[in-house]
Amino acid sequence: MSAHVHDSQPGPVDRSLTARLRSRIERTVPPGQALPDRQPAYVSSWIYVFGVASLAAFIVVLVSGGILALGGSAWWHRSGLGHFVNSLHLWSVEIFFAVMVIHLWGKFWMAAWRGGRSWTWISGVLLFLASIGTAFTGYLSQTNFDSQWISTQAKDGLNSVGIGAWFNVLNTAQMLLWHVALLPAVVGIIIVIHVVLVRRHGVVPPIDSEEEQS
Amino acid sequence: MSHASTQSRRTPDSHTFPTRPYDLVKEFLVALTVVAVLTVVLAAVFSSPDDKAISLQ
């Protein structure tokens, strides 16, 4: 019994890497704010739904793209079902970018980087850029005339900046790998960081609630 | 320089404001349903372009 009590006391064991990591995780988001069932009263506008709408669209993009990838890169050219799944993937991406851009403009006009939220804003910018890169490699993975045209237009620009040997847009298999595995993982990881930062700092208060300090 | 311009403005902590009930999980599930249905409708109506690849063979 006393040993159990002793274990919970601060001591040398609390400086272990495990204890430090646990402490860091516990301090990342204030208690009760990881998944709160209440929000500040000013969170009462349709503009606030576009962040979660972006997340929902990303899920639909992942599911439709995953089914498309399981069918193989040429499946959708010869199958009606495959073509429909390709259409689902295309239109979910269109919705993803539409709601993400509305989210971006909404947060821009709220100046949502205020109050120590600069990394929330920066991670959102990185997320936008990574999403554009993922979409571009999707264009290159279509195995049709569009991907032929786009890749031959893109290769000269990429070669001129010296990355064509490592990022070869004429290599369909390489572009498919970037599109279905590497870049979605990057987008997914940044989404987690972005959402955790939002939960850490909370939704940015309105501009007119700022307090003046001399 | 005016007095006002020498003052800095501080963004208050969002956790200090009055709160109201907000169901984040329900919001996500509704958004997911709306996006999924909209995706199916748009895909069924507008499909997607697929011009055949060209080859010298």
Short mmCIF file of C-alpha atoms in Angstrom, two decimals:
data_model
loop_
_atom_site.label_atom_id
_atom_site.label_comp_id
_atom_site.label_asym_id
_atom_site.label_seq_id
_atom_site.Cartn_x
_atom_site.Cartn_y
_atom_site.Cartn_z
CA MET A 1 0.00 0.00 0.00
CA SER A 2 2.70 2.45 1.02
CA ALA A 3 4.78 1.39 -1.99
CA HIS A 4 1.83 2.21 -4.23
CA VAL A 5 1.52 5.66 -2.68
CA HIS A 6 5.26 6.12 -3.04
CA ASP A 7 5.07 5.29 -6.77
CA SER A 8 2.72 8.19 -7.37
CA GLN A 9 5.03 10.69 -5.69
CA PRO A 10 7.34 12.87 -7.83
CA GLY A 11 10.80 11.39 -7.85
CA PRO A 12 13.73 10.45 -10.03
CA VAL A 13 11.49 8.14 -12.11
CA ASP A 14 9.51 11.20 -13.33
CA ARG A 15 12.53 12.39 -15.28
CA SER A 16 12.39 9.30 -17.51
CA LEU A 17 11.73 9.81 -21.20
CA THR A 18 8.36 8.08 -20.79
CA ALA A 19 7.30 10.43 -17.99
CA ARG A 20 8.47 13.45 -19.97
CA LEU A 21 6.56 12.30 -23.07
CA ARG A 22 3.42 11.64 -20.98
CA SER A 23 3.71 15.06 -19.38
CA ARG A 24 4.18 16.69 -22.80
CA ILE A 25 1.11 14.90 -24.21
CA GLU A 26 -0.98 15.84 -21.16
CA ARG A 27 0.04 19.50 -21.43
CA THR A 28 -0.61 19.74 -25.19
CA VAL A 29 -4.35 20.40 -24.81
CA PRO A 30 -5.93 21.97 -21.69
CA PRO A 31 -7.94 19.49 -19.55
CA GLY A 32 -11.35 18.77 -21.08
CA GLN A 33 -10.54 20.61 -24.33
CA ALA A 34 -9.50 17.61 -26.47
CA LEU A 35 -13.14 16.90 -27.31
CA PRO A 36 -15.28 19.47 -25.45
CA ASP A 37 -19.08 19.44 -25.60
CA ARG A 38 -19.25 23.22 -25.18
CA GLN A 39 -17.76 26.06 -27.25
CA PRO A 40 -17.38 29.80 -26.59
CA ALA A 41 -20.67 31.62 -27.17
CA TYR A 42 -19.25 33.49 -30.18
CA VAL A 43 -18.91 30.18 -32.10
CA SER A 44 -22.38 30.57 -33.63
CA SER A 45 -21.98 31.11 -37.36
CA TRP A 46 -22.03 28.91 -40.45
CA ILE A 47 -18.45 29.96 -41.20
CA TYR A 48 -17.29 27.69 -38.36
CA VAL A 49 -18.53 24.50 -40.08
CA PHE A 50 -16.10 24.73 -43.01
CA GLY A 51 -13.14 23.41 -41.03
CA VAL A 52 -14.96 20.21 -40.10
CA ALA A 53 -16.45 20.10 -43.62
CA SER A 54 -12.88 20.03 -44.98
CA LEU A 55 -12.11 17.13 -42.64
CA ALA A 56 -15.27 15.28 -43.74
CA ALA A 57 -14.44 15.83 -47.42
CA PHE A 58 -10.91 14.51 -46.81
CA ILE A 59 -12.42 11.28 -45.46
CA VAL A 60 -14.60 10.89 -48.58
CA VAL A 61 -11.53 11.62 -50.77
CA LEU A 62 -9.53 8.93 -48.92
CA VAL A 63 -12.28 6.29 -49.16
CA SER A 64 -13.09 6.91 -52.85
CA GLY A 65 -9.39 7.10 -53.75
CA GLY A 66 -8.67 3.93 -51.79
CA ILE A 67 -11.34 1.98 -53.70
CA LEU A 68 -10.02 3.42 -56.98
CA ALA A 69 -6.45 2.36 -56.12
CA LEU A 70 -7.61 -1.17 -55.19
CA GLY A 71 -9.06 -1.51 -58.69
CA GLY A 72 -5.69 -0.69 -60.27
CA SER A 73 -4.56 2.36 -62.22
CA ALA A 74 -6.40 1.41 -65.47
CA TRP A 75 -9.56 -0.09 -63.91
CA TRP A 76 -11.68 3.02 -64.41
CA HIS A 77 -11.04 3.12 -68.18
CA ARG A 78 -12.76 -0.22 -68.82
CA SER A 79 -15.37 -0.49 -66.05
CA GLY A 80 -18.55 1.53 -65.58
CA LEU A 81 -18.30 1.06 -61.81
CA GLY A 82 -14.65 2.08 -61.93
CA HIS A 83 -15.53 5.24 -63.86
CA PHE A 84 -18.22 6.10 -61.28
CA VAL A 85 -15.71 5.62 -58.43
CA ASN A 86 -13.30 7.90 -60.31
CA SER A 87 -16.10 10.47 -60.57
CA LEU A 88 -16.73 10.14 -56.80
CA HIS A 89 -13.02 10.75 -56.21
CA LEU A 90 -12.96 13.78 -58.53
CA TRP A 91 -16.04 15.45 -57.05
CA SER A 92 -15.06 14.78 -53.44
CA VAL A 93 -11.75 16.52 -54.22
CA GLU A 94 -13.64 19.45 -55.74
CA ILE A 95 -15.74 19.73 -52.56
CA PHE A 96 -12.61 19.32 -50.40
CA PHE A 97 -10.89 22.28 -52.06
CA ALA A 98 -14.08 24.38 -52.18
CA VAL A 99 -14.79 24.08 -48.45
CA MET A 100 -11.08 24.38 -47.58
CA VAL A 101 -10.80 27.68 -49.48
CA ILE A 102 -13.95 29.02 -47.75
CA HIS A 103 -12.39 27.93 -44.42
CA LEU A 104 -9.16 29.72 -45.42
CA TRP A 105 -10.94 33.00 -46.31
CA GLY A 106 -13.12 32.84 -43.19
CA LYS A 107 -10.07 32.44 -40.97
CA PHE A 108 -8.19 35.14 -42.92
CA TRP A 109 -10.91 37.72 -42.22
CA MET A 110 -11.04 36.63 -38.56
CA ALA A 111 -7.23 37.14 -38.40
CA ALA A 112 -7.20 33.69 -36.82
CA TRP A 113 -3.43 33.76 -36.22
CA ARG A 114 -3.99 36.07 -33.21
CA GLY A 115 -3.43 35.01 -29.60
CA GLY A 116 -0.52 32.61 -30.10
CA ARG A 117 -2.16 30.82 -33.03
CA SER A 118 0.59 31.44 -35.60
CA TRP A 119 1.43 27.74 -35.92
CA THR A 120 -2.26 26.90 -36.38
CA TRP A 121 -2.27 29.31 -39.33
CA ILE A 122 1.09 28.08 -40.69
CA SER A 123 0.05 24.42 -40.45
CA GLY A 124 -3.12 25.34 -42.38
CA VAL A 125 -1.01 26.97 -45.11
CA LEU A 126 1.23 23.88 -45.29
CA LEU A 127 -1.90 21.71 -45.43
CA PHE A 128 -3.23 23.73 -48.35
CA LEU A 129 0.09 23.46 -50.23
CA ALA A 130 0.41 19.71 -49.53
CA SER A 131 -3.16 19.21 -50.74
CA ILE A 132 -2.39 21.04 -53.99
CA GLY A 133 0.68 18.83 -54.50
CA THR A 134 -1.40 15.74 -53.85
CA ALA A 135 -4.02 16.89 -56.36
CA PHE A 136 -1.34 17.58 -58.99
CA THR A 137 0.07 14.05 -58.68
CA GLY A 138 -3.53 12.84 -59.04
CA TYR A 139 -3.70 14.54 -62.44
CA LEU A 140 -0.54 12.61 -63.37
CA SER A 141 -1.98 9.24 -62.25
CA GLN A 142 -5.00 9.20 -64.57
CA THR A 143 -3.27 7.08 -67.28
CA ASN A 144 -5.13 8.93 -70.05
CA PHE A 145 -4.53 11.85 -72.44
CA ASP A 146 -4.94 14.41 -69.64
CA SER A 147 -2.08 12.90 -67.64
CA GLN A 148 0.06 12.64 -70.80
CA TRP A 149 -0.54 16.30 -71.60
CA ILE A 150 -0.05 17.59 -68.04
CA SER A 151 3.12 15.55 -67.41
CA THR A 152 4.77 16.66 -70.64
CA GLN A 153 3.91 20.28 -69.81
CA ALA A 154 5.23 19.95 -66.24
CA LYS A 155 8.50 18.12 -66.93
CA ASP A 156 10.40 21.09 -68.36
CA GLY A 157 9.63 23.35 -65.41
CA LEU A 158 10.63 20.66 -62.91
CA ASN A 159 13.80 19.84 -64.87
CA SER A 160 14.73 23.53 -64.96
CA VAL A 161 14.79 23.65 -61.15
CA GLY A 162 16.86 20.45 -61.00
CA ILE A 163 14.45 17.98 -59.38
CA GLY A 164 13.36 16.06 -62.49
CA ALA A 165 15.72 13.17 -61.74
CA TRP A 166 14.08 12.52 -58.36
CA PHE A 167 10.55 13.70 -59.08
CA ASN A 168 9.92 12.45 -62.61
CA VAL A 169 6.41 13.36 -63.72
CA LEU A 170 6.75 11.08 -66.77
CA ASN A 171 7.12 8.08 -64.42
CA THR A 172 3.49 7.08 -63.84
CA ALA A 173 4.29 4.51 -61.14
CA GLN A 174 6.36 7.06 -59.19
CA MET A 175 3.57 9.65 -59.40
CA LEU A 176 1.00 7.04 -58.33
CA LEU A 177 3.14 6.22 -55.27
CA TRP A 178 3.35 9.90 -54.32
CA HIS A 179 -0.38 10.30 -54.90
CA VAL A 180 -1.80 7.27 -53.06
CA ALA A 181 0.74 6.85 -50.24
CA LEU A 182 3.33 9.52 -49.51
CA LEU A 183 1.44 12.80 -49.97
CA PRO A 184 -1.86 11.62 -48.38
CA ALA A 185 0.22 10.59 -45.34
CA VAL A 186 1.78 14.07 -45.23
CA VAL A 187 -1.67 15.69 -45.50
CA GLY A 188 -3.08 13.37 -42.82
CA ILE A 189 -0.22 14.10 -40.39
CA ILE A 190 -0.56 17.88 -40.87
CA ILE A 191 -4.34 17.58 -40.35
CA VAL A 192 -3.73 15.91 -36.97
CA ILE A 193 -1.25 18.66 -35.98
CA HIS A 194 -3.67 21.38 -37.18
CA VAL A 195 -6.66 19.97 -35.29
CA VAL A 196 -4.61 19.43 -32.10
CA LEU A 197 -3.41 23.08 -32.30
CA VAL A 198 -7.03 24.24 -32.73
CA ARG A 199 -8.05 22.25 -29.65
CA ARG A 200 -4.98 23.54 -27.74
CA HIS A 201 -5.69 27.24 -28.29
CA GLY A 202 -9.47 27.14 -28.83
CA VAL A 203 -11.44 29.00 -31.51
CA VAL A 204 -10.03 32.52 -31.97
CA PRO A 205 -12.12 35.21 -30.19
CA PRO A 206 -13.69 37.99 -32.31
CA ILE A 207 -11.44 40.93 -33.17
CA ASP A 208 -13.63 43.40 -31.26
CA SER A 209 -13.13 41.45 -28.03
CA GLU A 210 -9.44 42.36 -27.87
CA GLU A 211 -8.31 44.09 -24.69
CA GLU A 212 -6.20 47.21 -24.90
CA GLN A 213 -2.98 47.30 -22.92
CA SER A 214 -0.78 50.32 -22.38
CA MET B 1 2.55 59.57 -32.17
CA SER B 2 -0.89 59.43 -30.62
CA HIS B 3 -1.58 57.78 -27.29
CA ALA B 4 -3.76 55.11 -28.92
CA SER B 5 -1.01 53.94 -31.26
CA THR B 6 1.38 53.30 -28.35
CA GLN B 7 -1.05 50.78 -26.86
CA SER B 8 -0.81 47.10 -27.78
CA ARG B 9 -3.87 44.89 -28.08
CA ARG B 10 -4.07 41.52 -26.40
CA THR B 11 -6.19 38.65 -27.68
CA PRO B 12 -8.10 37.19 -24.70
CA ASP B 13 -7.94 33.47 -23.89
CA SER B 14 -10.82 31.71 -25.70
CA HIS B 15 -11.37 29.50 -22.64
CA THR B 16 -12.41 32.50 -20.52
CA PHE B 17 -15.54 33.30 -22.57
CA PRO B 18 -19.11 32.17 -21.70
CA THR B 19 -19.88 28.87 -23.44
CA ARG B 20 -22.83 27.18 -25.09
CA PRO B 21 -23.50 23.49 -25.91
CA TYR B 22 -21.74 22.39 -29.11
CA ASP B 23 -21.73 18.78 -30.35
CA LEU B 24 -18.49 18.43 -32.35
CA VAL B 25 -19.03 14.74 -33.17
CA LYS B 26 -22.59 15.36 -34.43
CA GLU B 27 -21.28 18.29 -36.50
CA PHE B 28 -18.65 15.99 -38.07
CA LEU B 29 -21.16 13.20 -38.81
CA VAL B 30 -23.65 15.63 -40.40
CA ALA B 31 -20.84 17.18 -42.49
CA LEU B 32 -19.66 13.72 -43.54
CA THR B 33 -23.19 12.72 -44.61
CA VAL B 34 -23.78 15.97 -46.53
CA VAL B 35 -20.41 15.74 -48.31
CA ALA B 36 -20.92 12.05 -49.16
CA VAL B 37 -24.42 12.63 -50.59
CA LEU B 38 -23.30 15.72 -52.52
CA THR B 39 -20.36 13.75 -53.93
CA VAL B 40 -22.64 10.94 -55.16
CA VAL B 41 -25.07 13.42 -56.75
CA LEU B 42 -22.32 15.42 -58.50
CA ALA B 43 -20.59 12.23 -59.70
CA ALA B 44 -23.86 10.81 -61.04
CA VAL B 45 -24.83 14.05 -62.82
CA PHE B 46 -21.46 15.32 -64.12
CA SER B 47 -19.32 12.11 -64.25
CA SER B 48 -15.60 12.72 -65.01
CA PRO B 49 -13.65 13.30 -68.24
CA ASP B 50 -11.53 10.47 -69.68
CA ASP B 51 -9.87 11.18 -73.04
CA LYS B 52 -8.06 8.11 -74.34
CA ALA B 53 -4.26 8.18 -74.18
CA ILE B 54 -2.47 8.67 -77.50
CA SER B 55 0.24 6.34 -78.83
CA LEU B 56 2.40 5.96 -81.96
CA GLN B 57 1.87 2.21 -81.84
#
